XYZ file of C-alpha atoms in Angstrom:
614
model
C 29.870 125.641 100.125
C 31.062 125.968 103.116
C 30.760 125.652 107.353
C 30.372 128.789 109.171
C 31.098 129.802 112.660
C 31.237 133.417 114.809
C 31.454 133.325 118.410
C 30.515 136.771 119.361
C 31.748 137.775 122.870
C 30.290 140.470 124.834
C 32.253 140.420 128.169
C 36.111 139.633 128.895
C 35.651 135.817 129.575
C 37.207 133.016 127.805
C 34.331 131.152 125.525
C 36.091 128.435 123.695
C 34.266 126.751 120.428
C 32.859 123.251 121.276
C 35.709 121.188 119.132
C 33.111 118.687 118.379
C 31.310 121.486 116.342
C 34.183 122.252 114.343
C 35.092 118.610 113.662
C 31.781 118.454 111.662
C 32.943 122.294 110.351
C 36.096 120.661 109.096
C 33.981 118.187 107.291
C 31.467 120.633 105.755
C 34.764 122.428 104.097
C 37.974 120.148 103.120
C 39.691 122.616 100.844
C 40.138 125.397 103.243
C 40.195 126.132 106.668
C 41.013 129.782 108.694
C 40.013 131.592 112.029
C 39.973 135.054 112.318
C 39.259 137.601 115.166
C 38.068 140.730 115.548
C 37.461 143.151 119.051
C 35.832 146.156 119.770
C 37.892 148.444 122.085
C 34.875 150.857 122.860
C 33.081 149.462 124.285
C 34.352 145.526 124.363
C 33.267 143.052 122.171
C 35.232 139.902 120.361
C 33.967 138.087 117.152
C 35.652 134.887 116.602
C 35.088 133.411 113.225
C 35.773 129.978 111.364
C 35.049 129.258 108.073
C 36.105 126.057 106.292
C 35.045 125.459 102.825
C 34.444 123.417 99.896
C 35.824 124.197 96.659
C 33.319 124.588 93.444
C 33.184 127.455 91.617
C 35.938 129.994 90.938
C 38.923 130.614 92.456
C 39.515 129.031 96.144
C 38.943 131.721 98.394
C 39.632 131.199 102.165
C 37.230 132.113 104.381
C 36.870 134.167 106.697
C 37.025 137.068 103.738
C 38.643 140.735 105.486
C 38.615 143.385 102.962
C 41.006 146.728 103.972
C 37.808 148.180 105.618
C 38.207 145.692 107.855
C 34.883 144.221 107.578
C 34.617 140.417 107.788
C 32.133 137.820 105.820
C 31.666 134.256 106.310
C 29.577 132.753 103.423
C 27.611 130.004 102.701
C 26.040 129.922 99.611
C 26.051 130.052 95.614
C 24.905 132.633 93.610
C 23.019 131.150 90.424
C 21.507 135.042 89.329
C 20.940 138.247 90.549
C 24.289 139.298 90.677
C 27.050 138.940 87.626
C 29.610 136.397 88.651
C 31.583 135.186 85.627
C 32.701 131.551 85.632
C 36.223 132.184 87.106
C 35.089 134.287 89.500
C 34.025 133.086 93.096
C 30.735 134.054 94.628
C 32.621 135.219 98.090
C 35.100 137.615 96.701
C 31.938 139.272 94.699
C 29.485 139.257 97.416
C 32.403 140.521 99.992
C 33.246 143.425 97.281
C 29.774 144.561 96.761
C 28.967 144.222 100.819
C 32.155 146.222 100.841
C 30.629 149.001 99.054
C 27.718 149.611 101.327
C 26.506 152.380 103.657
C 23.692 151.644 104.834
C 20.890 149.080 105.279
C 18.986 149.172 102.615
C 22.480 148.712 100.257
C 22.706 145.661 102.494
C 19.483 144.441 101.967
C 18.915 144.681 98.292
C 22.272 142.927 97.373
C 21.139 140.205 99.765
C 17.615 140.596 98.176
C 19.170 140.302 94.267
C 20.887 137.165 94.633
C 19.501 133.729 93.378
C 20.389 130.802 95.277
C 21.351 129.162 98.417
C 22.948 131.100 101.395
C 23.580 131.777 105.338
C 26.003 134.221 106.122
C 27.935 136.169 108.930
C 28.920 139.896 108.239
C 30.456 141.898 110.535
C 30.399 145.644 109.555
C 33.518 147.304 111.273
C 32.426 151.401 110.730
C 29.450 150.684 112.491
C 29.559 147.879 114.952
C 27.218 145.892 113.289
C 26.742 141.759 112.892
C 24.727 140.701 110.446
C 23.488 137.236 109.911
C 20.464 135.152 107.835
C 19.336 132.834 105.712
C 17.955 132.924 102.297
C 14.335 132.890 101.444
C 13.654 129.297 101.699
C 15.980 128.128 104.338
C 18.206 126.133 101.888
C 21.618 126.172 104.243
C 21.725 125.856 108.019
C 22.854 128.351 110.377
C 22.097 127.705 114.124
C 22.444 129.956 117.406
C 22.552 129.546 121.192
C 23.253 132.132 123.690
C 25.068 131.404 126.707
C 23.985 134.503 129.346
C 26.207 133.681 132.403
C 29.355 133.459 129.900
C 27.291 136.312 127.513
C 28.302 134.801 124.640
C 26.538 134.762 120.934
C 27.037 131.149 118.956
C 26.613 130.784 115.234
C 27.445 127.951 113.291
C 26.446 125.931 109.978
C 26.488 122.572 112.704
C 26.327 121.798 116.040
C 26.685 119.044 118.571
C 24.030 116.990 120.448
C 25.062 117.381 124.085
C 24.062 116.932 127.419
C 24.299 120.688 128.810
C 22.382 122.870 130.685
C 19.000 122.492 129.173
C 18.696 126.758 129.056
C 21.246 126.567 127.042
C 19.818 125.144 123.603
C 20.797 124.961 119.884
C 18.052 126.652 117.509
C 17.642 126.735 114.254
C 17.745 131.151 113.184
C 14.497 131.160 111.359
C 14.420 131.571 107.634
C 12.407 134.487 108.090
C 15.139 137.596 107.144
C 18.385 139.095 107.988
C 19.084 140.240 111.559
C 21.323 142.748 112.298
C 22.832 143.101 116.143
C 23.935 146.497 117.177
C 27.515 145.347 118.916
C 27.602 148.950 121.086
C 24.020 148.857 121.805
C 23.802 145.543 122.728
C 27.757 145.851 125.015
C 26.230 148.867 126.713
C 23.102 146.726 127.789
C 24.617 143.595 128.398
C 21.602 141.791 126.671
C 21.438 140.436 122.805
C 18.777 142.499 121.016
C 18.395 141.201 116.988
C 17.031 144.036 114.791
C 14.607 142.054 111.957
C 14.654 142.472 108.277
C 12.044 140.423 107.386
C 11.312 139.306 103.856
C 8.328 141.633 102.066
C 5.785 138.687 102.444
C 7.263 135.346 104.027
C 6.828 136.676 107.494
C 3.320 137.705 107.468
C 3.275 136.392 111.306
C 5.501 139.656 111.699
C 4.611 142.798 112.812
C 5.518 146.460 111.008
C 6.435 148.330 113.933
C 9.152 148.102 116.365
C 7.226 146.044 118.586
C 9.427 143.171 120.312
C 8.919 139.881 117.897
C 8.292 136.368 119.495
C 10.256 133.776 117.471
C 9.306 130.295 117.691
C 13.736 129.579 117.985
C 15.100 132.499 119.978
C 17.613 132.290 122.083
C 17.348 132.422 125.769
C 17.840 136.013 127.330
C 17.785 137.063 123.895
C 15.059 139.216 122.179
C 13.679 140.264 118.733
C 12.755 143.900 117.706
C 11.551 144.769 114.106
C 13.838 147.373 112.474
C 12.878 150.573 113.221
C 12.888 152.306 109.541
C 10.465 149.688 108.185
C 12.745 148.122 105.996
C 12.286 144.528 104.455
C 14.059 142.126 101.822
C 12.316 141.993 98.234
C 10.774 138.677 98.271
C 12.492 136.262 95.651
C 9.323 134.461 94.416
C 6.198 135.842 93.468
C 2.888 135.150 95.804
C 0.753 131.759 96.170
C -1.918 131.869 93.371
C -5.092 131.594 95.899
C -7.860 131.718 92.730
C -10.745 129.093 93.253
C -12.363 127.468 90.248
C -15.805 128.422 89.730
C -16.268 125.269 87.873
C -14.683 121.669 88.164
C -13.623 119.732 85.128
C -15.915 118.145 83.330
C -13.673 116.450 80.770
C -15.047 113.090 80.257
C -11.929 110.688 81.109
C -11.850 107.026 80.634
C -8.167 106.211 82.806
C -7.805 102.855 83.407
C -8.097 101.008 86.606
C -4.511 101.043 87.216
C -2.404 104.299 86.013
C -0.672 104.338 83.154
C 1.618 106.414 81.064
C -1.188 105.700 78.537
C -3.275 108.231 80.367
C -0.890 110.918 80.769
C -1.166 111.010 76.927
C -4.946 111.387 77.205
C -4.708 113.936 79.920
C -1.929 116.051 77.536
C -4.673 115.709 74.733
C -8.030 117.020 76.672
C -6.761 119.370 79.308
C -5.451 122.019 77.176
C -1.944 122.007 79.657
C 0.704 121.605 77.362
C 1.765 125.476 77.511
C 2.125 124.512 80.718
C 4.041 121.587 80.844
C 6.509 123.148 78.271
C 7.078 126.311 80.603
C 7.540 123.659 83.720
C 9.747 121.606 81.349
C 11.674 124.927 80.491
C 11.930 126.608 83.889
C 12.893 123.371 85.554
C 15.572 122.446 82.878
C 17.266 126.058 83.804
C 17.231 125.146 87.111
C 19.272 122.459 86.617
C 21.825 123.903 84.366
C 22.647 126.316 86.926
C 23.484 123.585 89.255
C 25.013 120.905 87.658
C 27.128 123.854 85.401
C 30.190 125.792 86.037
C 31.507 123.034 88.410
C 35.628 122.153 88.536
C 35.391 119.127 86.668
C 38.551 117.890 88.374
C 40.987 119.220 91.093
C 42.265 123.031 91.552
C 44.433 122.635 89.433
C 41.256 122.354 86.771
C 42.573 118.734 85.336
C 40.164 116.775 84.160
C 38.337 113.868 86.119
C 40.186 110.490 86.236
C 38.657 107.742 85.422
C 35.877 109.298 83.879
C 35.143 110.001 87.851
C 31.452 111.918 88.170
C 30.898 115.582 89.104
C 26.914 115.614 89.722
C 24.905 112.813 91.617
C 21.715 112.705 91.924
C 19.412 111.203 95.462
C 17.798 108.834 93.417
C 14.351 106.661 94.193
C 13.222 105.782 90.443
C 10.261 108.015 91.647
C 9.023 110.907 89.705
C 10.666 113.561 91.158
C 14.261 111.969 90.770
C 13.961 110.633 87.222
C 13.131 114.452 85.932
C 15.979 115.564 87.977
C 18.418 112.380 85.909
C 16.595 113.373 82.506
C 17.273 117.516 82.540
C 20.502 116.615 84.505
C 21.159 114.670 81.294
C 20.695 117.358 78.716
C 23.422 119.809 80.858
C 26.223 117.560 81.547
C 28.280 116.590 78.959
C 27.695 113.082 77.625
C 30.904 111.495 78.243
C 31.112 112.498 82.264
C 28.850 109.497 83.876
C 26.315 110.715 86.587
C 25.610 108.669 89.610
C 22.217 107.606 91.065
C 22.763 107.279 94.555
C 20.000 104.314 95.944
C 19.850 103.605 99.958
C 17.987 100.458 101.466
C 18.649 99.040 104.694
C 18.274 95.161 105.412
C 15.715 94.081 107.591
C 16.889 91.303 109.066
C 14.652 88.156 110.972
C 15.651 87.329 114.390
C 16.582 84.513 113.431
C 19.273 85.447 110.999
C 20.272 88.406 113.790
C 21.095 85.678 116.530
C 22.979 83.965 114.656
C 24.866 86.476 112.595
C 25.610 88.175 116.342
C 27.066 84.852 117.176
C 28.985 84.622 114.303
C 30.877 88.753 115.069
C 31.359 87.308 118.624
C 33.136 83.945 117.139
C 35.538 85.725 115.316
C 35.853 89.007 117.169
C 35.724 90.995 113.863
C 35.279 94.645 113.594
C 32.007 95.904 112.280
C 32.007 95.998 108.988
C 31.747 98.758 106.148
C 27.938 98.372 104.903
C 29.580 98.405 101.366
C 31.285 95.360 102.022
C 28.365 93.775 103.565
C 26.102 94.475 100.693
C 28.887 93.429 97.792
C 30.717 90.520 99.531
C 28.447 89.037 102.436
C 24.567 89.584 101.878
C 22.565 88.825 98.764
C 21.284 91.501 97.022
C 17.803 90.184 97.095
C 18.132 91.140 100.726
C 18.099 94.728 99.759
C 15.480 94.788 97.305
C 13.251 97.167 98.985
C 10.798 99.424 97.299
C 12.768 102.200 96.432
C 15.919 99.825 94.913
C 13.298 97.778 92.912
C 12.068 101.352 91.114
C 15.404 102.575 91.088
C 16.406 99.699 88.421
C 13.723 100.213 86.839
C 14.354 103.979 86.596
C 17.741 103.152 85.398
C 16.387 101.084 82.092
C 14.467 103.688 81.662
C 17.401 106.604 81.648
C 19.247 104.099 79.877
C 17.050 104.057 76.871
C 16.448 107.751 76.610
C 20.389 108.241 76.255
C 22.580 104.852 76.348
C 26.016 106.725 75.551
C 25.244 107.896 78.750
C 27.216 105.979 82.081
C 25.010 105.995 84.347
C 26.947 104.932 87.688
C 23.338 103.050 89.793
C 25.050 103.048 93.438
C 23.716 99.902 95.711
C 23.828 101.777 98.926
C 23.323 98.783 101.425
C 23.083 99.477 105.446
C 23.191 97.058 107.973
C 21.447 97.955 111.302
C 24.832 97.752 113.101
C 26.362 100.080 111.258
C 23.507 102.224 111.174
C 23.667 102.312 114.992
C 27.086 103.203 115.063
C 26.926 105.843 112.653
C 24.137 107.463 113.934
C 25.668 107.561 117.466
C 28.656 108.911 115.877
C 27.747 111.406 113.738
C 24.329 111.710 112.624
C 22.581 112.316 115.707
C 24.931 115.769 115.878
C 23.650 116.223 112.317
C 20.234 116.353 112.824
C 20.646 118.075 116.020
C 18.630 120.406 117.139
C 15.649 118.543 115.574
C 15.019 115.557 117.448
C 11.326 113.334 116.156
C 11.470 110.022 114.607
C 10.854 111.699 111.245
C 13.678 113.304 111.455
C 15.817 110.302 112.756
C 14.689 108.426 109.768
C 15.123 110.844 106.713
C 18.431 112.139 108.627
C 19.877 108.707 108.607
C 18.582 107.706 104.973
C 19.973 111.026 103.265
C 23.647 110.925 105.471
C 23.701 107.332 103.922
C 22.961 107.907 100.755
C 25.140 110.913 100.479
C 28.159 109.490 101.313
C 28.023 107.072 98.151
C 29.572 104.105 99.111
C 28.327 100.974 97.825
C 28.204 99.061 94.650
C 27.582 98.917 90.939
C 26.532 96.052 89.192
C 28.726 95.510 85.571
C 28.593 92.183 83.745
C 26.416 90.288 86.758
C 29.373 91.443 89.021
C 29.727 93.565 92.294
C 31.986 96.080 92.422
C 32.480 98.205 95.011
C 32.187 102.188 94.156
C 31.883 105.399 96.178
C 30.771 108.594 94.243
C 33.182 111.192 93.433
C 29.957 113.825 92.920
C 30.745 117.086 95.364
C 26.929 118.315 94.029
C 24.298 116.043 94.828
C 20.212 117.058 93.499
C 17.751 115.865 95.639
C 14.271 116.346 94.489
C 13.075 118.724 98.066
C 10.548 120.906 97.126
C 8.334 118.791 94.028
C 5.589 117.177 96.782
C 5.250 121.107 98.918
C 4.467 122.777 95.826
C 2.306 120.365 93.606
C 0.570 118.153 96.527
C 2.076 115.058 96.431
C 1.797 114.184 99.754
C -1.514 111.753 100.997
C -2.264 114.708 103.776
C -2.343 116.564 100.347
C -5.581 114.512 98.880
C -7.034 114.130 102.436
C -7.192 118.071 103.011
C -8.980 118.362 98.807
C -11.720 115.580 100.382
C -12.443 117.996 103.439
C -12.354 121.574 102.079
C -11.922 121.510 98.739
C -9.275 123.710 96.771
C -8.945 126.542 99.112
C -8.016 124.040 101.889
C -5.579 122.460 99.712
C -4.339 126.143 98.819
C -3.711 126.647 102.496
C -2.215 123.238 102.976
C 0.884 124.145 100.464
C 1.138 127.672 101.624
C 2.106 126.159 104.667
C 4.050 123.656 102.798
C 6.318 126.172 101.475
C 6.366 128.451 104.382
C 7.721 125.520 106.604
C 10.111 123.820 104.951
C 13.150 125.720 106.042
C 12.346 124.443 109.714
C 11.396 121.059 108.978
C 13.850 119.892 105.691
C 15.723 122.078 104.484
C 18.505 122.796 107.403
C 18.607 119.270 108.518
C 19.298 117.726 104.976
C 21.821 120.428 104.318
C 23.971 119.107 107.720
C 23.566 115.858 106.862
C 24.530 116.237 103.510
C 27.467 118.440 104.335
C 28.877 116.068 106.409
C 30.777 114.658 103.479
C 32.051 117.718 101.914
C 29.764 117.702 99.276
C 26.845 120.032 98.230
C 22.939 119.509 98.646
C 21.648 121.407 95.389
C 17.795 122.111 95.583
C 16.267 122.800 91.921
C 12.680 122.702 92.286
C 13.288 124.991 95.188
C 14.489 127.832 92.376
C 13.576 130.906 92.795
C 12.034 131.329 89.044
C 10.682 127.051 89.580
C 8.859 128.344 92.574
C 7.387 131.707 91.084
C 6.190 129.590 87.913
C 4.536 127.168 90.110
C 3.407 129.928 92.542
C 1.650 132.269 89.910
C -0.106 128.894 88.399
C -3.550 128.096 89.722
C -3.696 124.938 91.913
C -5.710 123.063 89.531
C -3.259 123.258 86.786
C -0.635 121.672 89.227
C -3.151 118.785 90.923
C -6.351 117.317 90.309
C -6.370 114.853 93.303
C -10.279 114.259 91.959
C -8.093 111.517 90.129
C -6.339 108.164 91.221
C -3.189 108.135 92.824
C -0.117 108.117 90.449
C -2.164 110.598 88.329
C -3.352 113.202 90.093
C -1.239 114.521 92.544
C 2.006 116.583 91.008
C -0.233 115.664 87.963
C 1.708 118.372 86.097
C 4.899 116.914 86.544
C 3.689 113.692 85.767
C 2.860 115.438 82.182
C 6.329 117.026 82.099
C 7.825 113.160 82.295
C 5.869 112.158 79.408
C 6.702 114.949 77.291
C 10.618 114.423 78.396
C 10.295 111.052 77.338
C 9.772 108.758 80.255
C 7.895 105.802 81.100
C 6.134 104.052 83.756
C 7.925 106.266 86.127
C 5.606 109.042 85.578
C 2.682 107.066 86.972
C 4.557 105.928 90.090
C 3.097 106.928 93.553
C 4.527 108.965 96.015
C 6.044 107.262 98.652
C 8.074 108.382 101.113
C 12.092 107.897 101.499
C 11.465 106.264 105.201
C 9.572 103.558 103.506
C 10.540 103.303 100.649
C 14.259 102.735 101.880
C 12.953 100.159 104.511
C 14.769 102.584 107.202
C 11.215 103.231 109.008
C 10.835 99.071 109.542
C 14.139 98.688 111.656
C 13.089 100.556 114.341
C 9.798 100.565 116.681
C 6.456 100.000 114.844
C 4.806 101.581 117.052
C 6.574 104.835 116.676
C 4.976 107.700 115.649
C 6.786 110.501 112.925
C 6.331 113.187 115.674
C 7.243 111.577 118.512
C 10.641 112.601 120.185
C 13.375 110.388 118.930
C 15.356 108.409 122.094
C 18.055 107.150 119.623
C 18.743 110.255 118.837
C 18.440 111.668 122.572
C 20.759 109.062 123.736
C 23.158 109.162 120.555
């Protein structure tokens, strides 16, 4: 993993990197950092990259990569399939080798369409002038542009910087929708930024199939978008959204109890006929995992093993349904004697009372503000913390106790105080997030940054001690509610037009997440030089689900806790779970208590002063 950055400069002026930006670069990538730059003679043109990266498979291979062409890559990504990468090998020598080897587009394009897994990329093509840039399929890393047109300058980078600029001059997110290419002579001799458009066979079905100029919901200013003028596209990784209707509902007589149950899960396995299935979820999904929680450096570069029995894989961990699947498969792939942590958030919500006078108290005796780890294991009572999500975290952790007890599992107390959240967010996180900007995204940003960073507390013996997770890869569960309707908007859409509305509801799921999750959490996570890892975002988890018909994945006819991601609920009976499997869906905002410090009143979409003003 890494953070990427080209600068692309199409006139003689001096454009210098925003070193805020390349703080949060540095931060992305601790193992490695390097600059390197490149300049067209005729005509004029400069490409400045920075690439700083995070060690985890392979060999350490500094970025920027050069190969004697001359040709430069910047990658961020990992390559789980598609292309044969043998355990000591690293990703970005492979990819930069096989890129290497190319001629022409469509060489280009199907190596980019073969691989399995997260990327964003820069690749400058020296024989021909070109820059190429994109993101995978789904969005799963960040890359972001701005143009500046009175310095003409091109910006890409993995993270930017909330600023107070002129407001022409904007960070965007490049949409997840292909690979562009820029033509450096074309683009030098016009002395405007055309991108060429590769889109993916059937992700942009907004885009057109001629040459026509494309409007882009984040373009650039004084920038525009062409579609490539041979017609070519990238082979989609997943297979298309099963739209099939039922012709009949179920009429399996059910007697579920008034409450759900784990009890009914067994009665659903028995009657519906699903447990092909749930076995091929079980299967698919297990893969998944092993792909990402596999192959890791257990230890330093110099390969030596973990101290202190130190964890390689956390997880973002709710004791909700998605999570606990994630624990349970992670369990079968890692070896049992390397712990894995559960990383829990929940921010106190304090009464004014207690506010006044614990302000009274930091004036009194002029302290700094303290770590929220301390505050959680020294000063505050953990009953002060017991919010939704920590109470069904325990419980999730008996639970993953009892289906392996040789098993450490490390259950992280991540406890935020308001003040520090303020500072932090003013700090850091509001660059993070940056360019999105609602209260939605001020929430989950804050909640994920927190939890990522894994410092709090374990409980051993009825004591508090303090811990911070050594995990570079952290699973977070992104991708379960968009594909099997676990969200209430989910049910309500079922109510009002039936399946086929519901079918529409997670095609745009799916087709939005890139903007609205996927780039965000990926900065945020980042941020501590560690890896967000999305497995039910997999390309063969998503085809599976895609190819299923929506009734097989749902039946929001029944109760919550039951019906919605109803085959996954199945899946965490069959692995062995327990009351888990009937929990509701709530969401991380609430369940973390994070939504409750700020303004009631607020609305998810509304624009987000504290992060305006961070």
């Amino acid at each position: 993993m890494c953070g990427i950055f080209c600068l692309l400069r199409l006139a003689a002026a001096q454009l210098d990197g925003d070193k805020t930006v390349h703080e949060h670069l540095k931060r992305r990538g601790p193992n490695c950092s390097q600059d390197l730059t490149v300049t067209g003679t005729n005509p004029f043109y400069q490409c400045v990259f920075s690439a700083h990266v995070l060690h985890l498979r392979g060999l350490l291979t500094p970025q920027p990569v050069q190969d004697n062409a001359g040709n430069v890559l910047v990658w961020n990504g990992e390559v789980f399939g598609g292309l044969p990468v043998m355990p000591e090998e690293n990703d970005t020598a492979v990819l930069s080798q096989r890129l290497s080897a190319c001629n022409d587009p469509s060489e280009i394009l199907s190596i980019l369409s073969s691989v399995r897994g997260p990327w964003a990329f820069v690749y400058y093509q020296r024989a021909r002038d070109y820059l190429w840039f994109g993101r995978d399929f789904f969005g799963r890393r960040s890359l972001l542009w701005k143009f500046d047109p009175e310095e003409n300058g091109l910006t890409l980078t993995s993270v930017a910087a909330h600023t107070s600029g002129p407001a022409q001059i904007v960070w965007q997110e490049v949409p997840a929708v292909g690979v562009f290419r820029i033509d450096l002579k074309a683009v030098t001799d016009a002395g405007s930024v055309t991108f060429e458009v590769y889109p993916w066979a059937h992700a942009g079905n907004d885009l057109p199939s001629t040459c026509n100029e494309i409007k882009l919901e984040s373009l650039p200013s004084s920038c525009t978008a062409v579609m490539n003028q041979t017609g070519l596209v990238l082979a989609s990784p997943v297979c298309p959204l099963n739209t099939s209707i039922p012709k009949l509902l179920n009429e399996t007589e059910l007697h579920l109890n008034s409450h759900p149950s784990v009890e009914d899960l067994d009665q659903l396995l028995g009657c519906t006929g699903s447990k092909n299935e749930v076995n091929s979820l079980i299967d698919v999904l297990s893969e998944a995992v092993r792909r990402r929680v596999q192959c890791l450096p257990f230890g330093d570069q110099d390969n030596s093993p973990l101290i202190n029995g130190q964890a390689a894989v956390a997880i973002l961990f709710s004791g909700g349904i998605d999570s606990m699947i994630l624990a349970a498969l992670a369990d079968r792939h890692i070896p049992t004697h390397q712990p894995i942590d559960l990383l829990n958030v929940a921010f106190k919500l304090q009464d004014p009372s207690t506010k006044v006078e614990s302000t009274k108290k930091h004036k009194k005796h002029n302290n700094k503000p303290t770590d929220s780890t301390m505050t959680g294991a020294n000063s505050q009572k953990s009953s002060s913390f017991d919010v939704p999500d920590r109470i069904t975290g325990k419980a999730g952790l008996k639970e993953l106790q009892d289906l392996n007890p040789e098993r450490r599992w490390n259950f992280v107390e991540i406890n935020v105080a308001q003040e520090e959240l303020q500072k932090m967010r003013q700090e850091r996180i509001c660059h993070l997030v940056h360019p999105l900007d609602t209260v939605l995204d001020d929430s989950i940003g804050c909640a994920v940054w927190f939890a990522a960073r894994g410092a709090g507390f374990i409980a051993e013996d009825n004591d508090q001690t303090c811990f911070t997770s050594s995990a570079k890869v952290i699973l977070t569960g992104i991708g379960a509610d968009e594909q099997l309707a676990g969200y209430s908007r989910h049910r309500v859409r079922f109510k009002t037009s039936g399946h086929e509305g519901l079918i529409q509801e997670l095609a745009m799921e799916l087709g939005r997440i890139s903007s609205r999750n996927l780039g965000r959490d990926d900065r945020v996570i980042a941020d501590h030089g560690k890896e967000a890892r999305f497995p039910y975002l997999d390309e063969d988890v998503v085809s599976f689900l895609n190819a299923l018909p929506v009734w097989e994945k749902a039946d929001l006819s029944l109760p919550r806790g039951v019906g919605e991601k109803l085959l996954l609920r199945l899946a965490a009976k069959q692995l062995g779970l327990g009351p888990s499997a009937v929990l509701p869906k709530r969401a991380m905002q609430f369940g973390s208590r994070i939504a409750k410090l700020e303004n009631s009143r607020e609305k998810a979409s509304d624009k987000c002063k504290r992060l305006l003003t961070g």
